[in-house]
Amino acid sequence: MSENLNKINSTPEVSEETINSVMKKYDRESNTRIWEGKPKIAITLVLVAFSLWCIYVTLFATFLEEIRLTSFMGLIILMGFLIYPAKKGEQTPNHIPFYDIVFMVLGTASYMYFALNANTIVNLGTKFEWYQIIIGIVAIAALIEVTRRCVGIPILIVAGFFVIYALTVGLTNPEFLGRLKYLVRNLFYTKEGIFSTPVNVCSKFIVVFIIFGAFLEKTGISEFFIKLANSIAGRFAGGPAKVAVISSALCGMVSGSSVGNTVTTGSVTIPMMKETGYKPEFAAAVEAASSTGGQIMPPIMGAAAFLMADFVGVPYSSIIGRAILPAALYFLGIFISVHLEAKKLRLTGIPKEELPKMSKLIKKIYLLLPLVMLVVWVSGNYMTMQRAATFAILLSIFVSLFDKENRITPKKILQALEQGGKSAITVGAACGVAGIISGAITMTGLANDLINAIVGVAGNHLIIALVLTMICCIILGMGVPTTANYCIMAATTAPILVRMGVPTMAAHFFVFYFGIVADITPPVALAAYAGSAIAKSNPMKTAFQASKLAIAAFIVPYMFCYNPAMLLIDTNPLSIAFICVTSVLGVFGLAAALEGYCFTDMNIVVRLIIAVGGLMLIHPATVTDLLGLLLLLAGLVYLYINSKRNPRDLASSN
């Protein structure tokens, strides 16, 4: 994406070096070994072969599932050691230490041992020899080390806690060696641990969609989205901020990385926002909040949405259909906030003559064809998800032929396959460790104990369970990738909400949302910190500002737990239309109250009235909607009348 963005980034403030340094600081995936010459070619071929193998296996393989899963993880281990050094900042080209080679060979061989002997191992039951247990320990250790390098330590702390709990308290075998043998067998030699749902879904669906995203970026669609956003909103008050919201929402359909989106898109939009007159903290927060929302934006929604479809047991098309309204409310809330901030500061837009011409952009509308057809194929159940993604890859190559600047050549095909393979390492490793966590929780019965404990504390008060679940999701999300965070919450806290009467779909959407917003929630807030590095702003102030802008993501999940109609559950077209109107008004009221401005500055009483009215409108119920509408109208009428005393305020509001 960065090569496309650089073409339109005329702002001298953000250099390629700055972008790379920010990515390496806040995105562990960017801390890779330096390969040059023939070794680089060899590594590229390995990554390309892995991507092609994943596409082939998901489409045509008929062999035992255990063979597919173990060989997939074995290749993840191999590539993980080849790409990621043991510590940050390793700059020696073409260097891999001897101990890394040993660990890589032993780890990969452990998974390949399982793959080559899968038929025999599946029929062993509990009769495993100690040498097989040692192979399992080596395999688990290799996965942990690769995860430490490309994902981070927090997720390993969580996994370590549950594994230690299983070995010391959770398992009933009185002998330690017996507990160890049982644990390793379950985690490595069954589909209850590493090779459970997360890795299964990752190897079957997620990787192919990651590769599709890499091809789509090569078509220049990110550049197209930013230019389209500029053409639509650039000329209005505070135009660059509105461009950031729209472009991040559009780019989010392709990429699901909060930090990656913040840095690449923000390298263009943040300097523009500062130049327009927005404060650095606000500019960085807008980009961070908008980019984080990319993970809830259909149709791709990051990797966790594929996992949700499997956990809930519904088609993926059902997930993306129900995600549309909450995602629209999320971005609408940010858009309204930046508009009101612009009016409050009396900011102008980008001069019309400097904006891309819509007539020229319309000529490239064909770039959207792969995304449109992907949605059609998946939602219409015309083919499997992996087949739809594969056809979308071929379609993206075809549409690129009509654009000389971004035509996908054989070289670019190799680059896209390489990028897809590299991106799969982090997701695959995180899913493997998530499997260890869920496996340890399941085999010890800890999930049941947690459910009973929290239900006991909450009693009949759903709000208590929701707040406790939210806190758990945000804390885990501060250091655990979205995919792993969702897997853990789906196994532990989502069943709590279901036990208390929340529909399964709404419960899983709740934990999904709060795992995502951790990227902008203090004190960790990696996306906000990445944005602040580009804007040269205060990181903590940026994080708090981003959380305020993304307020819809903190409110809406509660609403669809109390009234699942917001997720289009058990409702009808008329109700959906009514919910859309009241929710939009509610988000407007809430954003205006937090901004403290509409027509004119608000005092604390008016802010409270409008905030309460907004919250009541977001809650989908007739009584609360009517009361909320009255409060919102009363507040707005008061502000409009009051603004007449200051014609400048009224003029800036029009």
XYZ file of C-alpha atoms in Angstrom:
654
model
C 0.000 0.000 0.000
C 2.792 2.417 0.846
C 4.077 2.564 -2.736
C 0.652 3.721 -3.917
C 0.324 6.277 -1.158
C 3.690 7.784 -1.915
C 2.489 8.676 -5.397
C -0.079 11.088 -3.972
C 1.756 12.162 -0.864
C 3.049 15.596 -1.734
C 3.529 16.602 1.905
C 7.247 16.741 2.768
C 6.675 16.174 6.505
C 6.388 12.381 6.295
C 9.275 10.592 4.664
C 9.545 6.924 3.794
C 12.081 6.543 6.612
C 9.602 7.974 9.122
C 6.879 5.611 7.934
C 9.192 2.602 8.207
C 10.473 3.605 11.655
C 6.924 4.058 12.982
C 5.873 0.708 11.565
C 8.861 -1.041 13.135
C 8.172 0.584 16.497
C 4.450 -0.164 16.739
C 3.964 -3.083 14.343
C 5.966 -6.202 15.166
C 5.336 -7.586 11.682
C 7.628 -4.885 10.290
C 10.658 -6.038 12.325
C 12.046 -8.513 9.834
C 15.451 -9.849 8.834
C 17.304 -8.166 5.989
C 17.792 -10.497 3.036
C 19.677 -9.444 -0.097
C 20.768 -11.017 -3.369
C 20.300 -14.761 -3.854
C 19.128 -15.426 -0.238
C 16.364 -12.861 -0.771
C 15.302 -14.640 -3.946
C 15.233 -17.953 -2.071
C 13.100 -16.510 0.768
C 10.745 -14.929 -1.771
C 10.304 -18.284 -3.507
C 9.506 -19.960 -0.173
C 6.809 -17.371 0.602
C 5.390 -17.555 -2.923
C 5.318 -21.361 -2.797
C 3.526 -21.207 0.574
C 0.812 -18.893 -0.799
C 0.291 -21.084 -3.866
C 0.220 -24.181 -1.673
C -2.454 -22.618 0.578
C -4.633 -21.784 -2.438
C -4.198 -25.279 -3.863
C -4.929 -27.045 -0.585
C -8.065 -25.046 0.204
C -9.450 -25.682 -3.278
C -8.388 -29.192 -4.217
C -6.892 -31.141 -1.296
C -8.784 -34.280 -0.274
C -6.260 -35.751 2.150
C -6.702 -36.086 5.907
C -7.446 -32.795 7.678
C -4.652 -33.415 10.190
C -2.158 -33.464 7.312
C -3.365 -30.071 6.072
C -3.276 -28.481 9.520
C 0.116 -29.827 10.616
C 1.864 -29.066 7.326
C 0.375 -25.544 7.408
C 1.755 -24.891 10.889
C 5.075 -26.501 9.996
C 5.486 -24.016 7.136
C 4.466 -21.144 9.443
C 7.274 -22.165 11.814
C 9.783 -22.434 8.947
C 8.911 -19.011 7.539
C 8.661 -17.444 10.997
C 12.293 -18.195 11.797
C 13.428 -17.170 8.310
C 11.648 -13.793 8.421
C 11.755 -12.676 12.074
C 14.964 -12.265 14.125
C 15.194 -13.110 17.815
C 15.257 -9.445 18.830
C 14.375 -6.068 17.347
C 16.841 -4.018 15.377
C 18.913 -6.805 13.833
C 20.497 -5.096 10.812
C 23.095 -7.569 9.513
C 22.074 -8.590 5.978
C 21.794 -12.303 5.116
C 22.444 -13.346 8.705
C 20.641 -16.043 10.635
C 22.303 -17.364 13.819
C 23.138 -21.044 14.189
C 20.705 -21.463 17.098
C 17.879 -20.108 14.943
C 18.678 -22.669 12.253
C 18.630 -25.498 14.812
C 15.376 -24.306 16.378
C 13.807 -23.810 12.932
C 14.765 -27.305 11.727
C 13.625 -29.042 14.922
C 10.363 -27.096 15.086
C 9.475 -27.630 11.441
C 10.455 -31.306 11.627
C 8.136 -31.821 14.625
C 5.105 -30.671 12.660
C 6.173 -32.576 9.559
C 6.582 -35.733 11.673
C 2.896 -35.435 12.559
C 1.955 -34.705 8.920
C 3.856 -37.732 7.591
C 2.480 -40.063 10.271
C -0.989 -38.541 10.631
C -2.944 -41.701 9.825
C -1.076 -43.682 12.477
C -1.146 -40.937 15.111
C -4.897 -40.332 14.769
C -5.525 -43.992 15.661
C -3.172 -44.083 18.666
C -5.779 -42.837 21.135
C -3.901 -42.256 24.398
C -1.034 -44.679 23.714
C 1.760 -42.207 23.039
C 5.447 -42.914 23.630
C 7.626 -40.403 25.460
C 9.634 -39.586 22.335
C 6.370 -38.462 20.736
C 5.621 -36.274 23.750
C 9.099 -34.698 23.428
C 8.386 -34.004 19.736
C 5.157 -32.315 20.838
C 7.008 -30.188 23.410
C 9.514 -29.068 20.759
C 6.651 -28.184 18.391
C 4.859 -26.139 21.061
C 8.104 -24.382 22.056
C 8.837 -23.485 18.415
C 5.353 -22.016 18.013
C 5.770 -19.982 21.201
C 9.106 -18.577 20.019
C 7.795 -17.618 16.564
C 4.795 -15.958 18.229
C 7.080 -14.007 20.570
C 9.000 -12.668 17.582
C 6.125 -11.655 15.307
C 3.182 -11.099 17.678
C 4.604 -10.187 21.076
C 4.860 -11.337 24.675
C 1.402 -10.409 26.097
C -0.381 -13.262 24.344
C 2.275 -15.675 25.646
C 1.699 -14.453 29.201
C -1.973 -15.319 28.820
C -1.149 -18.716 27.307
C 1.480 -19.383 29.986
C -1.028 -18.663 32.755
C -3.529 -21.210 31.434
C -0.878 -23.867 30.715
C 0.605 -23.498 34.218
C -2.903 -23.629 35.695
C -3.530 -26.875 33.799
C -0.267 -28.453 35.005
C -0.634 -27.407 38.641
C -4.340 -27.252 39.445
C -6.610 -27.941 36.510
C -5.753 -31.563 35.627
C -6.651 -34.388 37.995
C -3.732 -36.770 37.403
C -1.732 -36.854 40.692
C 1.643 -37.279 38.921
C 3.248 -34.266 37.217
C 4.616 -36.339 34.318
C 1.169 -37.799 33.762
C -0.345 -34.313 33.634
C 2.404 -33.162 31.270
C 1.865 -36.110 28.944
C -1.898 -35.553 28.893
C -1.504 -31.825 28.273
C 0.987 -32.192 25.392
C -1.085 -34.951 23.791
C -4.220 -32.819 23.859
C -2.516 -29.616 22.725
C -0.486 -31.119 19.877
C -1.893 -34.490 18.832
C -5.610 -33.669 18.835
C -7.826 -30.970 17.339
C -8.553 -29.549 20.789
C -5.362 -27.474 21.004
C -3.088 -25.955 18.365
C -5.062 -27.502 15.512
C -8.487 -26.440 16.768
C -10.910 -23.974 15.179
C -8.564 -20.928 14.903
C -5.845 -22.703 12.882
C -8.431 -24.660 10.914
C -10.230 -21.473 9.846
C -6.921 -19.666 9.251
C -5.536 -22.333 6.933
C -8.845 -22.832 5.135
C -10.194 -19.293 4.690
C -8.162 -16.489 6.231
C -4.912 -17.025 4.317
C -6.648 -16.973 0.932
C -8.379 -13.696 1.830
C -5.056 -12.245 3.025
C -3.554 -13.103 -0.366
C -6.578 -11.533 -2.069
C -5.983 -8.331 -0.073
C -2.356 -8.276 -1.223
C -3.431 -8.572 -4.875
C -6.113 -5.926 -4.449
C -3.525 -3.457 -3.119
C -1.413 -4.039 -6.226
C -4.304 -2.794 -8.365
C -3.897 0.662 -6.800
C -7.247 0.516 -5.035
C -5.915 2.257 -1.904
C -4.801 5.238 -3.986
C -8.187 5.173 -5.717
C -10.030 5.181 -2.375
C -8.058 8.169 -1.059
C -8.584 10.141 -4.258
C -12.279 9.219 -4.227
C -12.593 10.408 -0.629
C -10.828 13.651 -1.554
C -13.195 14.213 -4.441
C -16.269 13.550 -2.277
C -15.406 15.437 0.907
C -12.161 17.346 0.423
C -13.745 20.699 -0.452
C -15.972 20.865 2.631
C -15.069 22.325 6.038
C -12.259 20.317 7.581
C -12.024 18.332 4.361
C -8.790 16.403 5.080
C -10.275 14.916 8.266
C -13.369 13.790 6.396
C -11.103 12.339 3.730
C -9.301 10.387 6.462
C -12.580 8.929 7.747
C -13.933 7.977 4.324
C -10.652 6.636 2.936
C -9.961 4.597 6.089
C -13.458 3.117 5.938
C -12.938 2.171 2.298
C -9.380 0.892 2.788
C -10.624 -1.060 5.796
C -12.635 -3.220 3.409
C -9.317 -4.525 2.087
C -6.959 -4.488 5.078
C -7.672 -5.375 8.693
C -4.558 -3.986 10.379
C -5.195 -1.032 12.699
C -1.549 0.046 12.958
C -0.792 -0.622 9.289
C -3.804 1.411 8.146
C -2.967 4.253 10.532
C 0.602 4.585 9.300
C 0.069 4.138 5.557
C -3.116 6.188 5.170
C -2.095 8.574 7.953
C 1.153 9.457 6.205
C -1.075 11.277 3.694
C -4.039 12.479 5.776
C -2.447 13.522 9.106
C -0.142 16.224 7.640
C -3.086 17.491 5.565
C -5.276 17.746 8.677
C -2.575 19.631 10.593
C -2.071 22.017 7.686
C -5.826 22.689 7.594
C -5.826 23.721 11.256
C -6.650 20.637 13.311
C -4.561 20.116 16.438
C -1.943 17.339 16.112
C -3.647 15.181 18.773
C -6.992 15.458 17.003
C -5.501 14.728 13.573
C -3.713 11.605 14.819
C -6.803 10.473 16.750
C -9.055 10.785 13.692
C -6.760 8.574 11.644
C -6.238 6.030 14.446
C -9.953 5.714 15.215
C -10.886 5.492 11.526
C -8.181 2.933 10.728
C -9.118 0.796 13.721
C -12.666 0.720 12.402
C -11.362 -1.060 9.315
C -11.601 -4.328 11.228
C -15.383 -3.963 11.599
C -15.955 -2.847 8.007
C -17.512 -5.489 5.716
C -16.767 -7.468 3.657
C -13.366 -8.636 4.966
C -13.464 -7.266 8.554
C -10.061 -8.607 9.553
C -9.484 -12.280 10.279
C -11.725 -12.561 13.351
C -14.951 -12.389 11.329
C -14.112 -15.705 9.630
C -13.608 -17.241 13.049
C -16.920 -15.829 14.232
C -18.773 -17.498 11.370
C -17.297 -20.833 12.442
C -17.884 -20.329 16.187
C -21.489 -19.174 15.749
C -22.203 -21.712 13.028
C -23.606 -19.341 10.393
C -22.531 -18.485 6.833
C -19.931 -15.757 6.525
C -22.400 -13.766 4.435
C -24.652 -13.568 7.494
C -21.819 -12.004 9.521
C -21.019 -9.293 6.976
C -24.705 -8.493 6.481
C -25.290 -7.936 10.189
C -22.108 -5.876 10.538
C -23.163 -3.143 8.104
C -25.306 -0.982 10.420
C -22.909 -0.992 13.425
C -19.959 -0.211 11.114
C -21.877 2.634 9.463
C -22.742 4.099 12.888
C -19.098 3.849 13.954
C -17.771 5.838 11.000
C -20.731 8.220 11.053
C -19.920 9.132 14.658
C -16.323 9.986 13.740
C -17.429 11.906 10.626
C -19.887 14.032 12.612
C -17.237 14.767 15.243
C -14.682 15.985 12.706
C -17.359 18.085 10.983
C -18.377 19.792 14.230
C -14.736 20.298 15.208
C -14.138 21.967 11.852
C -17.140 24.243 12.351
C -16.024 25.089 15.870
C -12.524 26.004 14.650
C -13.943 27.607 11.470
C -11.742 25.519 9.228
C -11.993 25.486 5.456
C -11.617 22.648 2.991
C -9.109 21.905 0.251
C -9.357 24.276 -2.748
C -11.509 22.709 -5.443
C -8.820 23.071 -8.105
C -6.432 20.912 -6.032
C -8.872 18.008 -5.740
C -9.052 14.974 -8.043
C -11.778 15.198 -10.670
C -14.675 12.815 -10.083
C -15.055 12.364 -13.840
C -11.550 10.893 -14.017
C -12.102 8.682 -10.990
C -15.317 7.232 -12.399
C -13.231 5.802 -15.227
C -11.466 3.613 -12.656
C -14.608 2.362 -10.959
C -13.816 -1.079 -12.396
C -11.237 -1.451 -9.600
C -14.146 -2.169 -7.258
C -15.288 -5.146 -9.352
C -13.274 -7.796 -7.415
C -14.733 -6.586 -4.093
C -18.265 -6.370 -5.462
C -18.123 -9.810 -7.020
C -16.598 -11.285 -3.861
C -19.613 -10.057 -1.873
C -22.008 -11.343 -4.542
C -20.384 -14.772 -4.691
C -20.226 -15.175 -0.924
C -23.607 -13.690 -0.006
C -25.395 -15.520 -2.816
C -23.837 -18.862 -1.837
C -22.732 -19.369 -5.421
C -19.454 -20.910 -4.272
C -17.367 -21.558 -1.178
C -15.557 -18.661 0.478
C -12.113 -19.893 -0.508
C -13.177 -20.410 -4.120
C -14.766 -16.929 -4.167
C -11.524 -15.403 -2.845
C -9.504 -17.264 -5.493
C -11.738 -16.042 -8.312
C -11.537 -12.531 -6.830
C -7.723 -12.771 -7.020
C -7.927 -13.669 -10.715
C -10.448 -10.876 -11.268
C -8.155 -8.328 -9.587
C -5.364 -9.324 -11.990
C -7.771 -8.930 -14.914
C -9.077 -5.454 -13.940
C -5.521 -4.220 -13.398
C -4.817 -4.771 -17.095
C -6.905 -1.660 -17.870
C -4.620 0.600 -15.806
C -1.116 1.204 -17.187
C 0.204 2.629 -13.891
C -0.937 -0.269 -11.689
C -1.026 -3.173 -14.106
C -0.282 -6.429 -12.293
C 2.733 -7.846 -14.072
C 4.314 -11.253 -13.361
C 6.702 -9.452 -11.000
C 3.801 -7.925 -9.088
C 2.089 -11.318 -8.915
C 5.172 -12.691 -7.168
C 5.261 -9.651 -4.860
C 1.591 -10.116 -3.918
C 2.079 -13.827 -3.228
C 5.174 -13.002 -1.179
C 3.322 -10.346 0.852
C 0.381 -12.683 1.380
C 2.654 -15.441 2.677
C 4.495 -13.043 4.981
C 1.241 -11.628 6.415
C -0.036 -15.150 7.086
C 2.819 -15.883 9.516
C 1.555 -13.542 12.231
C -2.075 -14.599 11.907
C -1.173 -18.302 11.810
C 1.072 -18.051 14.880
C -1.550 -16.074 16.829
C -4.231 -18.611 15.918
C -1.971 -21.475 17.040
C -1.393 -19.906 20.464
C -5.103 -19.080 20.714
C -5.700 -22.798 20.207
C -3.327 -23.578 23.106
C -5.263 -21.168 25.329
C -8.700 -22.478 24.390
C -7.457 -26.065 24.664
C -6.087 -25.520 28.183
C -9.326 -23.801 29.216
C -11.481 -26.587 27.805
C -9.588 -29.587 29.162
C -9.447 -28.175 32.699
C -13.097 -27.123 32.768
C -11.978 -23.591 33.634
C -14.385 -22.054 31.113
C -17.325 -23.561 32.992
C -15.972 -22.332 36.324
C -15.494 -18.801 34.943
C -18.993 -18.779 33.484
C -20.560 -19.918 36.763
C -18.494 -17.417 38.780
C -19.349 -14.382 36.654
C -23.007 -15.374 36.328
C -23.059 -15.692 40.125
C -21.525 -12.225 40.568
C -23.779 -10.645 37.960
C -26.913 -12.330 39.231
C -29.809 -11.221 37.058
C -28.078 -7.974 36.085
C -26.920 -8.262 32.481
C -25.158 -4.904 32.638
C -22.662 -6.270 35.188
C -21.774 -9.195 32.944
C -21.428 -6.866 29.949
C -19.124 -4.459 31.797
C -16.931 -7.295 33.128
C -16.743 -8.814 29.641
C -15.848 -5.441 28.112
C -13.023 -4.939 30.619
C -11.636 -8.435 29.925
C -11.738 -7.872 26.146
C -10.008 -4.489 26.326
C -7.298 -5.709 28.719
C -6.561 -8.751 26.547
C -6.710 -6.640 23.397
C -3.960 -4.354 24.682
C -1.383 -6.980 23.843
C -3.196 -9.786 22.069
C -4.039 -9.609 18.334
C -7.709 -9.329 17.443
C -7.913 -12.894 16.145
C -6.492 -14.430 19.306
C -8.428 -12.029 21.540
C -11.686 -13.019 19.897
C -10.891 -16.755 20.160
C -10.218 -16.450 23.898
C -13.334 -14.371 24.543
C -15.482 -16.636 22.370
C -14.430 -19.581 24.527
C -14.784 -17.843 27.896
C -16.963 -14.732 28.139
C -19.308 -15.034 25.131
C -20.970 -18.134 26.688
C -21.579 -16.058 29.834
C -23.607 -13.537 27.857
C -25.478 -16.341 26.086
C -26.271 -17.913 29.477
C -27.780 -14.577 30.530
C -30.122 -14.434 27.562
C -28.112 -12.543 24.931
C -28.481 -14.086 21.434
C -25.353 -15.972 20.392
C -24.678 -13.663 17.434
C -24.965 -10.517 19.573
C -22.718 -12.001 22.292
C -19.975 -12.774 19.775
C -20.263 -9.352 18.123
C -19.925 -7.770 21.574
C -16.593 -9.454 22.356
C -15.417 -8.915 18.771
C -15.982 -5.147 18.983
C -14.311 -4.643 22.332
C -11.292 -6.690 21.304
C -10.814 -4.299 18.380
C -11.181 -0.969 20.232
C -8.280 -1.954 22.484
C -6.054 -0.614 19.672
C -7.132 2.933 20.585
C -7.914 2.492 24.298
C -5.323 3.825 26.783
C -2.847 2.957 28.126
C -1.494 0.737 25.284
C -3.450 2.022 22.232
C -0.919 1.028 19.542
C -2.868 2.574 16.647
C -3.169 5.897 18.493
C 0.540 5.867 19.347
C 1.429 5.158 15.714
C -0.719 8.100 14.628
C 0.845 10.352 17.263
C 4.325 9.478 15.993
C 3.386 10.794 12.538
C 1.546 13.844 13.915
C 4.280 14.561 16.496
C 1.578 14.775 19.171
C 1.212 13.638 22.779
C 0.535 9.851 22.606
C -1.730 9.624 25.669
C -3.801 12.673 24.691
C -4.128 11.175 21.213
C -5.352 7.870 22.665
C -8.008 9.553 24.816
C -9.125 11.697 21.861
C -9.352 8.591 19.641
C -11.459 6.814 22.269
C -13.808 9.795 22.371
C -14.137 9.868 18.599
C -14.865 6.137 18.527
C -17.553 6.414 21.215
C -20.060 4.564 19.006
C -17.904 1.438 19.300
C -18.250 1.607 23.097
C -22.010 2.223 23.094
C -23.478 0.266 20.168
C -22.371 -3.210 21.415
C -24.386 -2.680 24.592
C -27.377 -1.677 22.524
C -27.405 -4.769 20.316
C -27.122 -6.983 23.387
C -30.232 -5.380 24.887
C -32.035 -5.212 21.545
C -30.552 -7.516 18.862
C -32.671 -5.843 16.176
C -29.665 -3.572 15.577
C -27.911 -6.678 14.249
C -30.974 -7.426 12.100
C -31.948 -10.323 14.375
C -35.686 -11.142 14.519
C -36.781 -7.943 12.777
C -38.439 -6.729 9.548
C -37.655 -4.107 6.858
C -39.825 -1.405 8.463
C -38.168 -1.890 11.845
C -34.740 -1.837 10.207
C -35.513 1.493 8.523
C -36.777 2.936 11.813
C -33.679 1.696 13.680
C -31.403 3.241 11.042
C -33.036 6.668 11.346
C -33.113 6.748 15.161
C -29.580 5.361 15.459
C -28.185 8.002 13.089
C -29.913 10.749 15.100
C -28.623 9.187 18.311
C -25.034 9.036 17.095
C -25.309 12.656 15.964
C -26.527 13.724 19.413
C -23.825 11.782 21.206
C -21.048 13.094 18.936
C -22.299 16.679 19.283
C -22.467 16.411 23.072
C -18.919 15.051 23.271
C -17.692 17.737 20.896
C -19.512 20.433 22.885
C -20.561 22.314 19.787
C -23.521 22.528 17.414
C -24.553 25.934 16.009
C -22.694 27.374 19.011
C -20.755 26.230 22.074
C -22.747 24.124 24.548
C -22.853 24.520 28.291
C -22.709 21.446 30.509
C -26.496 21.202 30.981
C -27.234 21.242 27.241
C -24.446 18.719 26.618
C -26.002 16.340 29.158
C -29.496 16.757 27.682
C -28.290 16.071 24.137
C -26.065 13.163 25.263
C -28.942 11.489 27.109
C -31.209 12.067 24.116
C -28.601 10.525 21.819
C -28.185 7.456 24.011
C -31.953 6.942 24.199
C -32.234 7.183 20.417
C -29.439 4.639 19.873
C -31.301 2.191 22.126
C -33.808 0.549 19.731
C -37.099 0.848 21.627
C -40.164 3.003 20.848
C -40.451 4.732 24.240
C -36.752 5.599 24.491
C -36.734 6.750 20.859
C -39.572 9.213 21.447
C -38.076 10.571 24.669
C -34.637 10.771 23.077
C -36.008 12.641 20.064
C -37.729 15.194 22.309
C -34.556 15.784 24.309
C -32.409 16.068 21.192
C -34.803 18.497 19.474
C -35.136 20.595 22.630
C -31.365 20.906 22.909
C -30.864 21.724 19.221
C -33.657 24.331 19.168
C -32.139 26.002 22.223
C -28.702 26.069 20.582
C -30.070 27.432 17.310
C -31.936 30.248 19.056
C -28.906 31.000 21.210
C -26.637 31.112 18.147
C -28.652 34.027 16.711
C -27.071 36.189 19.365
C -23.756 35.515 17.651
C -24.205 35.654 13.864
C -20.673 34.332 13.349
C -21.580 31.081 15.114
C -24.686 30.678 12.985
C -22.798 31.443 9.786
C -20.124 28.859 10.567
C -22.789 26.222 11.187
C -24.429 26.456 7.803
